[in-house]
PDB file of C-alpha atoms in Angstrom:
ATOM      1  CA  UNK K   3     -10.020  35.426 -21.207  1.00  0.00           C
ATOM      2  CA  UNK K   4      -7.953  32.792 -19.820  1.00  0.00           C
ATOM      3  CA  UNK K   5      -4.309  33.398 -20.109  1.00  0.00           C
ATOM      4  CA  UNK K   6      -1.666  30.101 -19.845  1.00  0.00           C
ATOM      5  CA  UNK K   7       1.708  30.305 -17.472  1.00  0.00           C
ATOM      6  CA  UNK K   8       4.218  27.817 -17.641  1.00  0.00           C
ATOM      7  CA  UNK K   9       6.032  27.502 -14.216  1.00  0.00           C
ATOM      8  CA  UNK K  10       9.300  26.733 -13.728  1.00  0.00           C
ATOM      9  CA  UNK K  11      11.178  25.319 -10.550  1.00  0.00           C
ATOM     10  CA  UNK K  12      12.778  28.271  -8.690  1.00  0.00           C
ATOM     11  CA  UNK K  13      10.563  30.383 -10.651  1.00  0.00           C
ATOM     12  CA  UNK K  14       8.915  33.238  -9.401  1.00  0.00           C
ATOM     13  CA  UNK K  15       6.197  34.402 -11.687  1.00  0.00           C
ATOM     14  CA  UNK K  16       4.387  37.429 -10.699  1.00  0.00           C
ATOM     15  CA  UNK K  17       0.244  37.695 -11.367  1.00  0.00           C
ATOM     16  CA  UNK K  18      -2.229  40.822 -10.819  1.00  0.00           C
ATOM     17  CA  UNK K  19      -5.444  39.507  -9.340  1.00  0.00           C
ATOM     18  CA  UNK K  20      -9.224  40.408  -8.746  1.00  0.00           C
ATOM     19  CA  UNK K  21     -10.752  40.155  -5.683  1.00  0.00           C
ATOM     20  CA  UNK K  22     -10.897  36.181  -5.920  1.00  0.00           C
ATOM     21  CA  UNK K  23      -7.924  34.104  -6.786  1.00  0.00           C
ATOM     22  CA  UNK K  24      -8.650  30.861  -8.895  1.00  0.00           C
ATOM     23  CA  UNK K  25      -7.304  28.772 -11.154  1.00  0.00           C
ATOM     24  CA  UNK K  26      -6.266  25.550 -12.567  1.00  0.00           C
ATOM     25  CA  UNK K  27      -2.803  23.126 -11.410  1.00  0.00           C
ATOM     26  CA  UNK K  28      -1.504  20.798 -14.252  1.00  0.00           C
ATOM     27  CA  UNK K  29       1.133  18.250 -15.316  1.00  0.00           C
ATOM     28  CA  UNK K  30       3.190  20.459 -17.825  1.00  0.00           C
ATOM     29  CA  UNK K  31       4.235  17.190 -19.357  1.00  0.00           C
ATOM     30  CA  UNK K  32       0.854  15.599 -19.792  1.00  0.00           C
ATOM     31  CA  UNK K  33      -1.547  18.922 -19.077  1.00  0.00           C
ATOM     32  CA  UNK K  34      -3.480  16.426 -17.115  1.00  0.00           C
ATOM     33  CA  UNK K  35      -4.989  18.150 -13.904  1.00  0.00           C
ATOM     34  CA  UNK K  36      -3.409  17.550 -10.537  1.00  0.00           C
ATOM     35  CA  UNK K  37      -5.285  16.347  -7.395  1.00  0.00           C
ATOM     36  CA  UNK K  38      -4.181  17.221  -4.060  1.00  0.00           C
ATOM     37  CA  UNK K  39      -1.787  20.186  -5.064  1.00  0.00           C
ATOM     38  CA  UNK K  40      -1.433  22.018  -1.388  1.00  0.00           C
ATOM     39  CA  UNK K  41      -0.816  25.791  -1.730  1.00  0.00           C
ATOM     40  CA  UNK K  42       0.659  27.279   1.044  1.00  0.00           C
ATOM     41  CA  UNK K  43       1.242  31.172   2.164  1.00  0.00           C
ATOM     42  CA  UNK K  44       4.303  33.052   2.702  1.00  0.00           C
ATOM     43  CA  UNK K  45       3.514  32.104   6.621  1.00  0.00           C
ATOM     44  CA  UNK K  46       3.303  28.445   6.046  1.00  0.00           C
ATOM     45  CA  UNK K  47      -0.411  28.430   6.331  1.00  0.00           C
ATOM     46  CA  UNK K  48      -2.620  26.314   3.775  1.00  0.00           C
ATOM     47  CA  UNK K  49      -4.753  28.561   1.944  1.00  0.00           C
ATOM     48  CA  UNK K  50      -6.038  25.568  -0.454  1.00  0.00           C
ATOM     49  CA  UNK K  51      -6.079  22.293  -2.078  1.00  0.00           C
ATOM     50  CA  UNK K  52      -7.123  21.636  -5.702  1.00  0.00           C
ATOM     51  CA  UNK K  53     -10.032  19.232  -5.959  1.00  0.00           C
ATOM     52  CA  UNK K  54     -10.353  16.281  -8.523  1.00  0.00           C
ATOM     53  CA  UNK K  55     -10.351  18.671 -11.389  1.00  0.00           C
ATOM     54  CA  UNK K  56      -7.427  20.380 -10.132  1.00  0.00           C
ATOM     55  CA  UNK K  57      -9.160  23.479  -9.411  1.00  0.00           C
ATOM     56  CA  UNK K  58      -8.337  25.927  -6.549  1.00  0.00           C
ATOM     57  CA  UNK K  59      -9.688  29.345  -4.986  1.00  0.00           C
ATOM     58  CA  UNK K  60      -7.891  31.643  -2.673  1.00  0.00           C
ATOM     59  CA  UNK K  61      -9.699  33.846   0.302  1.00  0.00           C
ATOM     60  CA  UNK K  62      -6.998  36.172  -0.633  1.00  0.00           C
ATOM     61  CA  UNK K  63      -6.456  39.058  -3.163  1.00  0.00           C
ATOM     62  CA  UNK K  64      -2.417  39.024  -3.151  1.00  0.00           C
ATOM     63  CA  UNK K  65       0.742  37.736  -2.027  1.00  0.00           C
ATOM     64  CA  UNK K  66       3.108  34.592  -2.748  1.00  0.00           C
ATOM     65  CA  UNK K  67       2.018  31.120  -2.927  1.00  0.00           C
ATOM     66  CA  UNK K  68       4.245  27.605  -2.887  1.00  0.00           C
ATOM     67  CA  UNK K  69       2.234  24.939  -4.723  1.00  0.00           C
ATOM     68  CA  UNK K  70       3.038  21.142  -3.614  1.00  0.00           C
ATOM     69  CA  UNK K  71       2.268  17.859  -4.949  1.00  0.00           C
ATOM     70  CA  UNK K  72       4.118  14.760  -4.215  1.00  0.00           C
ATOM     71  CA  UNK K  73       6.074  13.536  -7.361  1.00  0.00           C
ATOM     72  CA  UNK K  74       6.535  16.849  -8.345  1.00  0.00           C
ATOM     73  CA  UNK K  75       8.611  19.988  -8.025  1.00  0.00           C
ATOM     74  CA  UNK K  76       8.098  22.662  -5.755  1.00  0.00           C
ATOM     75  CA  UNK K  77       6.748  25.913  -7.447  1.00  0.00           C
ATOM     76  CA  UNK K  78       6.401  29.681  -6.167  1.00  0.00           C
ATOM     77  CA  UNK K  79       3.932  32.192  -7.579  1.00  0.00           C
ATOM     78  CA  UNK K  80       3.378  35.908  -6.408  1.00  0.00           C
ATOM     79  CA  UNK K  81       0.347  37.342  -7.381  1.00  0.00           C
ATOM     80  CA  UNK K  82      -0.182  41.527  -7.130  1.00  0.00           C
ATOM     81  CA  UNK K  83      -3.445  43.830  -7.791  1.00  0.00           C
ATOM     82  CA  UNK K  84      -4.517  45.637 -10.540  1.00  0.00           C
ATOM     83  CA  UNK K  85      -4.919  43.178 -13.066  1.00  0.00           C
ATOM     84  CA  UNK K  86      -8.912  41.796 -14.401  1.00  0.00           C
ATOM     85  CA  UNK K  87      -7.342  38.515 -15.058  1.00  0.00           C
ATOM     86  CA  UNK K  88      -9.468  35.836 -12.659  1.00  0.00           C
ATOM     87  CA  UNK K  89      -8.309  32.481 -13.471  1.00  0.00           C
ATOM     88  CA  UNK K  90      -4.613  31.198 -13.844  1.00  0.00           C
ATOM     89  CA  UNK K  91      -3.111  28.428 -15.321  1.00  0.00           C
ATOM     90  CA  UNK K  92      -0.364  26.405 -13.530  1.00  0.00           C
ATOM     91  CA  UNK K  93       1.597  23.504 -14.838  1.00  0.00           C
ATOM     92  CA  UNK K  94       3.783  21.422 -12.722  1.00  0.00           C
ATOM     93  CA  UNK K  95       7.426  19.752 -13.679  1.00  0.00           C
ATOM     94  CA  UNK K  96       7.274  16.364 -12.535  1.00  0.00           C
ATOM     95  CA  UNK K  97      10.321  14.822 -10.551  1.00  0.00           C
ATOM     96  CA  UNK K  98      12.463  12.284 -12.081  1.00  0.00           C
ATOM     97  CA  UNK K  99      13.273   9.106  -9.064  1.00  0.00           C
ATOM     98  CA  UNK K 100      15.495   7.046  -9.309  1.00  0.00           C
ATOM     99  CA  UNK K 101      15.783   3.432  -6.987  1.00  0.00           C
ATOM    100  CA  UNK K 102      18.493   1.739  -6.590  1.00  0.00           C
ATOM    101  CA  UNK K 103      18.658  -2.004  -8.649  1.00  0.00           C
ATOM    102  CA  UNK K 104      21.322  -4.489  -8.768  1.00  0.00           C
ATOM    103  CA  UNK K 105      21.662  -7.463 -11.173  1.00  0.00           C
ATOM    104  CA  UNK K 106      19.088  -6.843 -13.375  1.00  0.00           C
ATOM    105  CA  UNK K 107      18.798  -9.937 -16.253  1.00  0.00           C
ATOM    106  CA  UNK K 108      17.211  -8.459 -18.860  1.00  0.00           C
ATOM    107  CA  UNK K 109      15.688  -4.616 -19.881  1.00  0.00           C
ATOM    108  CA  UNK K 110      13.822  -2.030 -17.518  1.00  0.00           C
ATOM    109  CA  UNK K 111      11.631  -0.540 -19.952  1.00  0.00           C
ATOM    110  CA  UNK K 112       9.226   2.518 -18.443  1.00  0.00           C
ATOM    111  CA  UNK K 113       5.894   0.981 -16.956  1.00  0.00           C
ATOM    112  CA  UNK K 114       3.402   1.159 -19.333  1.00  0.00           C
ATOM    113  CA  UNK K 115      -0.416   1.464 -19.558  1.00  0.00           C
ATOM    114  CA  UNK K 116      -2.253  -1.055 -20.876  1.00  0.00           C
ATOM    115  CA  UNK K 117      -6.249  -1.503 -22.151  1.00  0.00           C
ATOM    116  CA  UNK K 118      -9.301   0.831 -21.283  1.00  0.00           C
ATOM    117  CA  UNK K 119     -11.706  -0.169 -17.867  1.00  0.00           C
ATOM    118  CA  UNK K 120      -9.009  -2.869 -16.669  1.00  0.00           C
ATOM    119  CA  UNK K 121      -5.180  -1.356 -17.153  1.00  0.00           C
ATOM    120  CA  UNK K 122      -2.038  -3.377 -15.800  1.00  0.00           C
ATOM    121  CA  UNK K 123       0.503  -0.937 -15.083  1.00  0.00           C
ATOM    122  CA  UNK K 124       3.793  -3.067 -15.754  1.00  0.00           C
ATOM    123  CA  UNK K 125       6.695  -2.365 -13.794  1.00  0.00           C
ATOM    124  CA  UNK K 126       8.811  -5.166 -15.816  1.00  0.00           C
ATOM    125  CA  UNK K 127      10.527  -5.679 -12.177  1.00  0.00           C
ATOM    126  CA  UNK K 128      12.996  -8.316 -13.379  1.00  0.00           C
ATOM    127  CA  UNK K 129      15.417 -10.776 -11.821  1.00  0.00           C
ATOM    128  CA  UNK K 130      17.036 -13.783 -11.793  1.00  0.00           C
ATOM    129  CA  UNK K 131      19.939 -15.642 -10.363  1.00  0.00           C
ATOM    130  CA  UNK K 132      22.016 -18.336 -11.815  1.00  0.00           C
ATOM    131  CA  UNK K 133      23.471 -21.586  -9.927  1.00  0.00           C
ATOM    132  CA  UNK K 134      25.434 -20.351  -6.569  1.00  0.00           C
ATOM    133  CA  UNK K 135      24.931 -16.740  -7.760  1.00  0.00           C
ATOM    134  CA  UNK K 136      23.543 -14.604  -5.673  1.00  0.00           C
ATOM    135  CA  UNK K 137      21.482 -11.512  -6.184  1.00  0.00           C
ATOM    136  CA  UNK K 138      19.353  -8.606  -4.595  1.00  0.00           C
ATOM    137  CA  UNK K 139      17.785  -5.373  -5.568  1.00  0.00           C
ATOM    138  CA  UNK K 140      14.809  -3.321  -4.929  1.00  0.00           C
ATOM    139  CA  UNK K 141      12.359  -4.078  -7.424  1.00  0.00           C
ATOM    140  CA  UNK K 142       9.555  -2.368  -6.606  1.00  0.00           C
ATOM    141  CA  UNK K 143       9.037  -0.192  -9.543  1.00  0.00           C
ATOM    142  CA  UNK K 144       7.280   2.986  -9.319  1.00  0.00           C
ATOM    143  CA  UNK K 145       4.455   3.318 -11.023  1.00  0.00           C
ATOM    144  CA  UNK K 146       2.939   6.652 -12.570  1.00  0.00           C
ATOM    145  CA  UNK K 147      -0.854   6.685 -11.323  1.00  0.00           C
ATOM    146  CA  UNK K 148      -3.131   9.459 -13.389  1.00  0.00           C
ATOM    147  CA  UNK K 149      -6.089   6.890 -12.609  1.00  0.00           C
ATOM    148  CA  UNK K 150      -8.725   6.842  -9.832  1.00  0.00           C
ATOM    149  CA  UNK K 151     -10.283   3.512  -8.697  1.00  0.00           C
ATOM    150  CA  UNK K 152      -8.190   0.121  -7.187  1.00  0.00           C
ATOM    151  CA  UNK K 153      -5.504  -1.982  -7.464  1.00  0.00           C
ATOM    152  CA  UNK K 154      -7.520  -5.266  -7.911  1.00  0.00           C
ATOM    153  CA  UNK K 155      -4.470  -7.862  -7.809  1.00  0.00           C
ATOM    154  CA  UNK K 156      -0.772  -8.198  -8.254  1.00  0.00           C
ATOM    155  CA  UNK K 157       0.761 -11.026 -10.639  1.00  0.00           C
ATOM    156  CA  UNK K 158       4.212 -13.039  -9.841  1.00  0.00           C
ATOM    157  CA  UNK K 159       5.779 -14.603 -12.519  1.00  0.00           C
ATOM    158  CA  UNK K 160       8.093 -17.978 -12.278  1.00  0.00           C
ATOM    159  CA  UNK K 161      10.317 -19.101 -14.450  1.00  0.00           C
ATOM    160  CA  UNK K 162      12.002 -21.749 -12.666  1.00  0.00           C
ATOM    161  CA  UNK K 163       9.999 -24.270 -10.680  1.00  0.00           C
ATOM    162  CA  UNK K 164      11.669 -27.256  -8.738  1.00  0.00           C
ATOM    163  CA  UNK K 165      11.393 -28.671  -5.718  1.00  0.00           C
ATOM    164  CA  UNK K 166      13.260 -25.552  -4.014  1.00  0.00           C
ATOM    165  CA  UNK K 167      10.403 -22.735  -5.517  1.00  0.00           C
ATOM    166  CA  UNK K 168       7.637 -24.896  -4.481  1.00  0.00           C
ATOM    167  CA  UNK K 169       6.700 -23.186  -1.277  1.00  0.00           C
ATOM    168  CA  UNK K 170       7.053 -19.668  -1.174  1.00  0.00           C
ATOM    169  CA  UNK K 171       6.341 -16.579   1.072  1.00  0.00           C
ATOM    170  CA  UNK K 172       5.692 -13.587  -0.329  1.00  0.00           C
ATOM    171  CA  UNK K 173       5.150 -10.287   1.394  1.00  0.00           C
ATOM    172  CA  UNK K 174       2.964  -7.593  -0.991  1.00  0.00           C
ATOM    173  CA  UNK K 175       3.737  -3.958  -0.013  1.00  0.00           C
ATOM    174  CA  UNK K 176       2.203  -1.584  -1.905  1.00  0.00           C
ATOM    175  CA  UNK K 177       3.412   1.782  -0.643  1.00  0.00           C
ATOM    176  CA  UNK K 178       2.598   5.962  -1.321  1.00  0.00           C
ATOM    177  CA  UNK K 179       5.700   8.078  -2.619  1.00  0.00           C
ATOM    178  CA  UNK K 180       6.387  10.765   0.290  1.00  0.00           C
ATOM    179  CA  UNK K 181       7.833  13.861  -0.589  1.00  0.00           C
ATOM    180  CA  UNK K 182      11.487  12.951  -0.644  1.00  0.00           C
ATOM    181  CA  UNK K 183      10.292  10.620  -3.620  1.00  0.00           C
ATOM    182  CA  UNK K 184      10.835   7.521  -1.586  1.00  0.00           C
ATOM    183  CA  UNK K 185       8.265   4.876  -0.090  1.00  0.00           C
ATOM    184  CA  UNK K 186       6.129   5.788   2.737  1.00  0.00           C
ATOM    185  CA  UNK K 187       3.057   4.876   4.140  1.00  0.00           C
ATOM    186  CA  UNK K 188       1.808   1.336   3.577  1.00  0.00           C
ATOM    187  CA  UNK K 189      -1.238   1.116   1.491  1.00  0.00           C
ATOM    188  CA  UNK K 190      -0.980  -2.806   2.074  1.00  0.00           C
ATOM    189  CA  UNK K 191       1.097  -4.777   3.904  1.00  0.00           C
ATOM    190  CA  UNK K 192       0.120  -8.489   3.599  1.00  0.00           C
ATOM    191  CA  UNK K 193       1.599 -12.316   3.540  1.00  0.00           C
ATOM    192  CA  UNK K 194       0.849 -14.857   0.361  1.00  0.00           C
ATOM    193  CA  UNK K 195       1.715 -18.120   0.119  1.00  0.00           C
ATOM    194  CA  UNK K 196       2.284 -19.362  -3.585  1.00  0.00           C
ATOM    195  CA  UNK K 197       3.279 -22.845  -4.605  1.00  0.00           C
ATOM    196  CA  UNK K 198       3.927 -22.897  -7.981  1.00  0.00           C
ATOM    197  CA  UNK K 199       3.981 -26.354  -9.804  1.00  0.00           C
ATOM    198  CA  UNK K 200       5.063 -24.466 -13.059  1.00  0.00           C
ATOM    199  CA  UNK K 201       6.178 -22.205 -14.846  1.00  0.00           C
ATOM    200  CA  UNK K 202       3.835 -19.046 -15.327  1.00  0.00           C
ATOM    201  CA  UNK K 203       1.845 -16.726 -13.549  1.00  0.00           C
ATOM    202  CA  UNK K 204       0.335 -16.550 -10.381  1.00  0.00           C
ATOM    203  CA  UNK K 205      -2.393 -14.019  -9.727  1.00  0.00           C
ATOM    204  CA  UNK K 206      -2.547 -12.583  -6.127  1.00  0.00           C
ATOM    205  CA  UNK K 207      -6.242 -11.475  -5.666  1.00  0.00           C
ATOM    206  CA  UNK K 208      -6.689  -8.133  -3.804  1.00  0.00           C
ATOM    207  CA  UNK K 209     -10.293  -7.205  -4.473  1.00  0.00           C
ATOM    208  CA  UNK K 210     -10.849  -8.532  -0.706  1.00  0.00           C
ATOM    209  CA  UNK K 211      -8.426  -5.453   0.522  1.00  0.00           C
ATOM    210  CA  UNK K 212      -9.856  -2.932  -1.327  1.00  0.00           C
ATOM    211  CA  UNK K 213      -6.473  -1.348  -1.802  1.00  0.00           C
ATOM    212  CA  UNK K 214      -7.489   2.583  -3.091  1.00  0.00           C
ATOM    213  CA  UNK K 215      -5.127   3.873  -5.266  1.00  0.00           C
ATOM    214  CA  UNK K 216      -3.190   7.028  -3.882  1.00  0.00           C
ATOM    215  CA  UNK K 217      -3.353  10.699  -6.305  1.00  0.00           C
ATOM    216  CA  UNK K 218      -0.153  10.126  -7.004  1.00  0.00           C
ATOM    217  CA  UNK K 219       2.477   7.710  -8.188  1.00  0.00           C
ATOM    218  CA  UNK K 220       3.070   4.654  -6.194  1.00  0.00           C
ATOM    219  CA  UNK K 221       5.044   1.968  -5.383  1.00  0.00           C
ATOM    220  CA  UNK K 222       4.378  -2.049  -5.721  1.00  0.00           C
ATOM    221  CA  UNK K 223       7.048  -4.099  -4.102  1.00  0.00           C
ATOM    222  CA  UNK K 224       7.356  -8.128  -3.417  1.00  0.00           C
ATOM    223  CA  UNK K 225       9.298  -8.888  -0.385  1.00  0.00           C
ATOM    224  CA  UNK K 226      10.399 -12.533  -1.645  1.00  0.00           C
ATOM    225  CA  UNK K 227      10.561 -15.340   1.177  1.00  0.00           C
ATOM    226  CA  UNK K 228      12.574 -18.659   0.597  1.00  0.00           C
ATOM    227  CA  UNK K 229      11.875 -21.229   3.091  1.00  0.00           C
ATOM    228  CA  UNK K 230      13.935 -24.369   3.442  1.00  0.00           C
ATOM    229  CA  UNK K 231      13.081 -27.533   5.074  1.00  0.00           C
ATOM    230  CA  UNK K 232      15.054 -30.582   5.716  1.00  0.00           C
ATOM    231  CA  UNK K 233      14.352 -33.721   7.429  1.00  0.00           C
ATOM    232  CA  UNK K 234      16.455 -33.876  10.689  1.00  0.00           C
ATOM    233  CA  UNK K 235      14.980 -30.368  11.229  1.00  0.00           C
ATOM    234  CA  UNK K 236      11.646 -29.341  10.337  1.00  0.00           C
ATOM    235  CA  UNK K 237      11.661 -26.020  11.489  1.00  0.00           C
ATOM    236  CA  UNK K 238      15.236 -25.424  10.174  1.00  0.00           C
ATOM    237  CA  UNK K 239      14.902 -22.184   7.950  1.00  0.00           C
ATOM    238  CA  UNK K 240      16.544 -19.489   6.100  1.00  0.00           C
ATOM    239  CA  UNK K 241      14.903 -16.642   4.691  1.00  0.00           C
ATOM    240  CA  UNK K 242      15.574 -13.329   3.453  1.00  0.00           C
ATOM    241  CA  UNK K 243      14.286 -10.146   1.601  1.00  0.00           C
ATOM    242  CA  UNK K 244      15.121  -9.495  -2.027  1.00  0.00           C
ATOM    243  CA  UNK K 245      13.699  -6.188  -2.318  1.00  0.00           C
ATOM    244  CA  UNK K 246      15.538  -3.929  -0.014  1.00  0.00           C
ATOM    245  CA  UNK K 247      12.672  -1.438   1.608  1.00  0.00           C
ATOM    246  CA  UNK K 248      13.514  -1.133   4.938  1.00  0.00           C
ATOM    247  CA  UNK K 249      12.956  -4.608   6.088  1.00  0.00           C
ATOM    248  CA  UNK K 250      15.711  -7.027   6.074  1.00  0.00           C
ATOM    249  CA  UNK K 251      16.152 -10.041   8.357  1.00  0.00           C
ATOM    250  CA  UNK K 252      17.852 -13.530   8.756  1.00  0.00           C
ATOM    251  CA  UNK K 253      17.373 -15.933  10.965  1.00  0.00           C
ATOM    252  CA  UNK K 254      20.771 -17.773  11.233  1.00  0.00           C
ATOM    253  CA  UNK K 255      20.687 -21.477  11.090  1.00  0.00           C
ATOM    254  CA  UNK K 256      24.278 -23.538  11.374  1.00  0.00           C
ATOM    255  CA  UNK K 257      24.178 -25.141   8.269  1.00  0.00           C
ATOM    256  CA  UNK K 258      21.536 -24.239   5.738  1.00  0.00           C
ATOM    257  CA  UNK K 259      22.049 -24.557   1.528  1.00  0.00           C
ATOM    258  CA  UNK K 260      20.597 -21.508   0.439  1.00  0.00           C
ATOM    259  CA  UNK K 261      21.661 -18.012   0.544  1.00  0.00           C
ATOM    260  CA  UNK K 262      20.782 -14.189  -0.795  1.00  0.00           C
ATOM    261  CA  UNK K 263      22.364 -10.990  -1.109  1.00  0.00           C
ATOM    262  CA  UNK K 264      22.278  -9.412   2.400  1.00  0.00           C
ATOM    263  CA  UNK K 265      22.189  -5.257   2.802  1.00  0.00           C
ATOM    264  CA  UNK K 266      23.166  -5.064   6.087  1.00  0.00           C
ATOM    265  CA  UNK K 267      22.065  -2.042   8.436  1.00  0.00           C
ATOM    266  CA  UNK K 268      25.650  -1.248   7.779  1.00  0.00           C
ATOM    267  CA  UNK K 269      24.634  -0.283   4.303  1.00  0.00           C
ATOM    268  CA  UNK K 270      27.315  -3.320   3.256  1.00  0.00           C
ATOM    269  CA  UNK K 271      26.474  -6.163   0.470  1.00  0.00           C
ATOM    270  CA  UNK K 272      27.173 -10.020   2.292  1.00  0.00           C
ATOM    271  CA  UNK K 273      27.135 -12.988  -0.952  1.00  0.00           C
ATOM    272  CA  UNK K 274      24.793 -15.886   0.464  1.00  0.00           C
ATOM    273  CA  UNK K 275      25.042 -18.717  -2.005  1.00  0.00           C
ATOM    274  CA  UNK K 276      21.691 -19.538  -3.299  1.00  0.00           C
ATOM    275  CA  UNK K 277      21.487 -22.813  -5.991  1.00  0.00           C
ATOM    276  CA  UNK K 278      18.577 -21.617  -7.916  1.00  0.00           C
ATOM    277  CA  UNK K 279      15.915 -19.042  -7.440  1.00  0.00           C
ATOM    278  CA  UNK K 280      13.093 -18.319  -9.731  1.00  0.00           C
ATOM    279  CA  UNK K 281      13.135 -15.091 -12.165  1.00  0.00           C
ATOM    280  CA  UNK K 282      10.256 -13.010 -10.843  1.00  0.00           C
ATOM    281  CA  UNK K 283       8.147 -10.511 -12.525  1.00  0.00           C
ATOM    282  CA  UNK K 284       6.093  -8.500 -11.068  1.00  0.00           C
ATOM    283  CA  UNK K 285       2.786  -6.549 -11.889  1.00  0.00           C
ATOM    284  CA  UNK K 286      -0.109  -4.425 -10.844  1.00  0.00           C
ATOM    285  CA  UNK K 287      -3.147  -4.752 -12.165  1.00  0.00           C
ATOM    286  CA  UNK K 288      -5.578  -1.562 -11.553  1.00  0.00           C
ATOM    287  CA  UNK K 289      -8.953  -1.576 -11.838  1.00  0.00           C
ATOM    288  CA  UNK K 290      -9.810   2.429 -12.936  1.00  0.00           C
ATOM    289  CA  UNK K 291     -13.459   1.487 -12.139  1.00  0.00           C
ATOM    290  CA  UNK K 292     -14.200   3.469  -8.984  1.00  0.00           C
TER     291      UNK K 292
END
């Protein structure tokens, strides 16, 4: 007989155990099964990790156990003899992150999934700046991942193309959600050059990086590069990042005509002027096909 627990954060739910401690880890909100759940002793040891199915056995017959999984909350169980019960049910609360956006031009809905062996997970990362209006947030959405496989490419959308969005640099980071809920390691770190003669978009082909997709949620950021050119100066430049990750630079030129929202290391805001910069949108498209 199985018998379901919901735990709660700061929880502690007590269990009585057989010789052999097993059981099943869950989203509560979903009741999908959770990969890579770590449990951990009262000594800090790790006694297990759930596999694919989010299964889990323990060595041991008793005692207190922290389950942790990133993107979600941490949860305590104690678990005592005397009891014929031999497999426990566990459901997880996820976290709720939040990152930090500025000037946003039209609605953030919640990514969404999309088709059956090819899904785009949309992050509706969304911006756009007007004529000597400058702009800067970090649109890298998060994006909920309950899939196994790839991501197979990332799209960029323009809106505006001129002469000044003709050439443009764009750094893909694709990045795992640590613990603190924040970006971490780099799954992919790479440089694309787009020109885009129109309006539309432009598909960024990753099935040569293989990019795996993490067992948890990620995060797919576009570190956007606007290079300027005149004549008297060919390598006269001025770029900067509009997604604010960790990496910010400018190269500063005497006299250049376009400009960004700068976060300094200071943590302060500095208005560049910028005459026109595309609106951008931004999507992963996963491949669940392993």
């Amino acid at each position: 007989m199985q018998i379901l627990f919901t735990i709660l954060l700061s929880l502690t739910v007590t269990f009585n155990a057989v010789s052999q401690i097993s059981g099943k880890v869950f989203d509560q909100k979903t009741g999908n099964p959770l990969y890579g759940v770590v449990l951990t002793s009262e000594e800090g040891e790790i006694v297990s990790i759930t596999d694919r199915d989010g299964l889990f056995a323990l060595p041991e017959n008793g005692g207190s156990f922290v389950l942790r999984a990133l993107g979600y909350r941490d949860t305590t169980i104690g678990i005592s003899n005397g009891d014929d019960t031999d497999f426990w049910g566990i459901g997880l609360i996820p976290k709720t992150y939040e990152l930090p956006e500025v000037l946003i031009s039209d609605k953030h809905p919640e990514s969404k999934i999309f088709g059956l062996d090819k899904r785009r997970l949309r992050s509706f990362s969304i911006f756009s700046f007007g004529p000597r209006v400058g702009g800067s947030l970090t649109i890298g959405t998060m994006l909920r991942n309950q899939n196994s496989g790839v991501i197979s490419s990332v799209s960029v959308y323009f809106t505006e193309v001129g002469i000044r969005t003709n050439y443009q640099l764009l750094r893909l980071r694709i990045f795992e959600i640590n613990s603190e809920g924040e970006p971490g390691s780099d799954l992919l770190r790479s440089l694309v050059v787009l020109r885009p003669q129109e309006t539309g978009w432009y598909d960024i082909d990753l099935n040569e990086f293989h990019v795996p997709l993490p067992g948890t949620d990620f995060l797919v950021a576009v570190e956007f590069i606007q290079r300027r050119y005149d004549e008297s100066d060919i390598k006269s430049e001025r770029y900067g990042n509009a997604f604010d990750l960790g990496f910010t630079k400018v190269r500063r030129r005497e006299r250049s005509e376009v400009g960004f929202w700068l976060k300094t290391n200071q943590g302060l805001w500095r208005n560049q002027s910028w005459p026109s910069v595309p609106l951008i949108r931004v999507e992963a498209i996963i491949d669940t096909r392993d």
